[in-house]
Coordinates of C-alpha atoms in Angstrom, one line a residue:
M16 CA -4.0 186.4 157.6
S17 CA -7.6 185.9 158.7
Q18 CA -9.0 182.5 159.8
Y19 CA -12.7 183.1 158.9
C20 CA -14.8 185.1 156.5
D21 CA -18.4 186.2 156.4
V22 CA -20.2 185.4 153.1
A23 CA -23.4 186.9 151.9
L24 CA -25.2 184.2 149.9
P25 CA -28.1 184.7 147.4
V26 CA -30.7 183.1 149.6
P27 CA -33.8 184.6 151.2
L28 CA -32.1 185.0 154.6
D29 CA -31.0 188.3 156.0
R30 CA -27.6 187.4 157.4
A31 CA -24.1 186.5 156.4
F32 CA -22.7 183.1 157.1
T33 CA -19.3 182.4 158.6
Y34 CA -16.9 180.0 156.8
Q35 CA -13.3 178.9 157.7
L36 CA -10.7 180.0 155.2
G37 CA -8.3 177.1 155.5
G38 CA -5.3 179.0 154.1
L39 CA -7.3 180.7 151.3
E40 CA -7.0 184.5 151.1
P41 CA -10.1 186.2 149.5
E42 CA -10.6 189.9 149.5
V43 CA -13.8 191.6 150.8
G44 CA -16.0 192.0 147.7
A45 CA -14.6 188.9 146.0
R46 CA -16.7 185.8 145.1
V47 CA -16.2 182.4 146.8
M48 CA -17.7 179.0 146.4
V49 CA -19.1 177.6 149.6
P50 CA -21.2 174.6 150.7
F51 CA -24.7 175.5 151.8
A52 CA -27.7 173.3 152.5
G53 CA -26.3 170.3 150.6
Q54 CA -25.3 172.4 147.5
R55 CA -22.5 174.7 146.4
L56 CA -23.3 178.4 146.2
V57 CA -21.4 181.4 145.1
G58 CA -21.4 184.2 147.6
V59 CA -19.6 187.5 148.2
V60 CA -17.1 188.0 151.0
V61 CA -18.4 190.8 153.3
G62 CA -15.9 190.5 156.1
L63 CA -12.7 188.8 157.2
H64 CA -11.9 188.1 160.9
D65 CA -10.3 185.7 163.4
V66 CA -13.3 185.4 165.7
A67 CA -14.4 181.8 166.0
P68 CA -18.2 181.1 166.0
E69 CA -19.9 180.0 169.2
A70 CA -19.1 176.5 170.5
G71 CA -21.2 173.8 169.0
V72 CA -21.7 175.6 165.6
E73 CA -20.3 173.6 162.7
V74 CA -18.1 175.8 160.5
K75 CA -17.6 174.7 157.0
R76 CA -14.6 175.6 154.7
V77 CA -14.6 177.9 151.7
Q78 CA -14.2 175.5 148.8
Q79 CA -12.8 178.0 146.3
V80 CA -11.9 181.6 145.8
L81 CA -13.3 182.6 142.4
D82 CA -11.7 186.1 142.1
D83 CA -8.2 187.3 142.6
A84 CA -9.4 190.8 143.4
A85 CA -12.7 192.2 144.7
L86 CA -15.4 192.5 142.0
L87 CA -17.2 195.0 144.1
P88 CA -15.1 197.8 145.5
D89 CA -15.8 199.3 149.0
E90 CA -18.1 202.0 147.6
L91 CA -20.3 199.4 145.9
M92 CA -20.3 197.1 149.0
E93 CA -21.5 200.1 151.1
L94 CA -24.2 200.9 148.5
G95 CA -25.3 197.2 148.5
K96 CA -25.6 197.3 152.3
W97 CA -27.6 200.5 152.2
I98 CA -29.9 199.0 149.5
A99 CA -30.4 195.8 151.5
G100 CA -31.3 197.9 154.6
Y101 CA -33.6 200.4 152.9
Y102 CA -35.6 197.9 150.9
C103 CA -35.4 195.1 153.5
A104 CA -33.8 192.7 151.1
P105 CA -31.2 190.0 151.8
L106 CA -27.7 191.4 151.3
G107 CA -26.6 188.3 149.3
E108 CA -29.4 188.8 146.8
V109 CA -28.6 192.5 146.5
L110 CA -24.9 191.9 145.9
R111 CA -25.7 189.2 143.3
G112 CA -27.7 191.7 141.4
M113 CA -24.8 194.1 141.5
M114 CA -22.4 191.6 139.9
P115 CA -21.6 191.8 136.2
L116 CA -23.6 189.2 134.2
T117 CA -20.4 187.3 133.3
A118 CA -19.9 186.7 137.0
E119 CA -22.6 184.0 137.1
V120 CA -21.2 180.6 137.5
R121 CA -22.2 178.0 134.9
R122 CA -22.2 174.4 135.8
Q123 CA -19.8 172.4 133.6
W124 CA -19.0 168.7 133.7
A125 CA -15.4 167.6 133.6
Y126 CA -14.3 164.0 133.0
R127 CA -11.2 162.1 134.1
I128 CA -10.2 158.5 134.7
G129 CA -9.7 157.6 138.3
E130 CA -7.7 154.8 139.8
Q131 CA -10.6 152.3 139.5
G132 CA -11.1 153.3 135.9
L133 CA -7.4 152.7 135.1
K134 CA -7.6 149.2 136.7
V135 CA -10.7 148.4 134.6
L136 CA -8.9 149.6 131.4
N137 CA -5.8 147.6 132.2
D138 CA -7.9 144.4 132.9
A139 CA -9.8 145.0 129.6
A140 CA -6.5 145.4 127.7
V141 CA -5.2 142.1 129.1
K142 CA -8.4 140.1 128.6
G143 CA -9.7 141.8 125.5
A144 CA -12.9 143.7 125.4
S145 CA -15.8 141.9 123.6
R146 CA -17.8 145.1 123.2
R147 CA -14.9 147.0 121.6
S148 CA -14.2 144.2 119.2
R149 CA -17.8 144.6 117.8
L150 CA -17.1 148.3 117.0
S151 CA -16.0 149.5 113.6
A152 CA -12.3 150.4 113.3
E153 CA -13.3 154.1 113.2
D154 CA -15.3 153.9 116.4
Q155 CA -12.5 151.9 118.1
N156 CA -10.0 154.7 117.1
R157 CA -12.4 157.3 118.4
E158 CA -12.7 155.4 121.7
Y159 CA -9.0 155.0 122.1
A160 CA -8.5 158.7 121.4
V161 CA -10.8 159.6 124.2
L162 CA -9.1 157.1 126.6
N163 CA -5.6 158.3 125.6
Y164 CA -6.6 161.9 126.2
L165 CA -8.1 161.1 129.6
L166 CA -5.0 159.1 130.7
S167 CA -3.1 162.3 131.4
G168 CA -5.1 162.4 134.7
E169 CA -6.3 166.0 134.2
A170 CA -10.0 166.8 134.2
A171 CA -11.3 167.5 130.7
K172 CA -14.6 169.1 129.5
A173 CA -16.8 167.2 127.1
A174 CA -16.0 169.8 124.3
T175 CA -12.3 169.3 124.8
I176 CA -12.7 165.5 124.6
R177 CA -14.8 165.8 121.4
S178 CA -12.2 168.1 119.7
A179 CA -9.3 165.8 120.8
T180 CA -11.3 162.8 119.4
R181 CA -11.8 164.5 116.1
M182 CA -8.2 165.5 115.8
R183 CA -6.8 162.2 116.9
S184 CA -9.1 160.1 114.8
A185 CA -8.4 162.3 111.8
G186 CA -4.7 161.8 112.5
A187 CA -5.1 158.1 112.9
A188 CA -7.0 158.0 109.6
A189 CA -4.2 160.0 107.9
A190 CA -1.6 157.6 109.4
T191 CA -3.6 154.6 108.2
A192 CA -3.9 156.1 104.7
W193 CA -0.2 156.9 104.7
M194 CA 0.7 153.4 105.8
T195 CA -1.6 151.9 103.2
V196 CA 0.0 154.0 100.5
D197 CA 3.5 153.3 101.7
L198 CA 2.9 149.5 101.9
G199 CA 1.0 149.4 98.6

């Protein structure tokens, strides 16, 4: 298993950048997420090796392997290198252009309640929340549905939370209606 990989990034620089794998095993031609200049970029692995960079060079780790198998087979990788050399274009930008359109990474937000959030929720439950008491019963049920969904500890996308809120608040309304009918 290799210790390092060279990654071609879609930046206007004509070179690959070396990253430490840290136990990850990408294939040549697969996409990886790496830190670069204060942001996270998606690049293509162009080589795997065990040669450490020069002393004094900071080596960052690959954050995530995005593909189980290479998106670009060896023939396309060679074609990309030829195109980059012939047209004097950065390899990372050429390989990005060769990727299927669905390979573009979209930024999505995910939400979860951390330890500090759990502490705040527990304190609010013990003391009572004045803001929540001013909400309508429907809005309180919706808020509780979101909090209950997030208590699982898993990250959730906004759309998932919205759908869970609709389902749970609809279920709570049905339960309330059933209890009202049952009690009446």
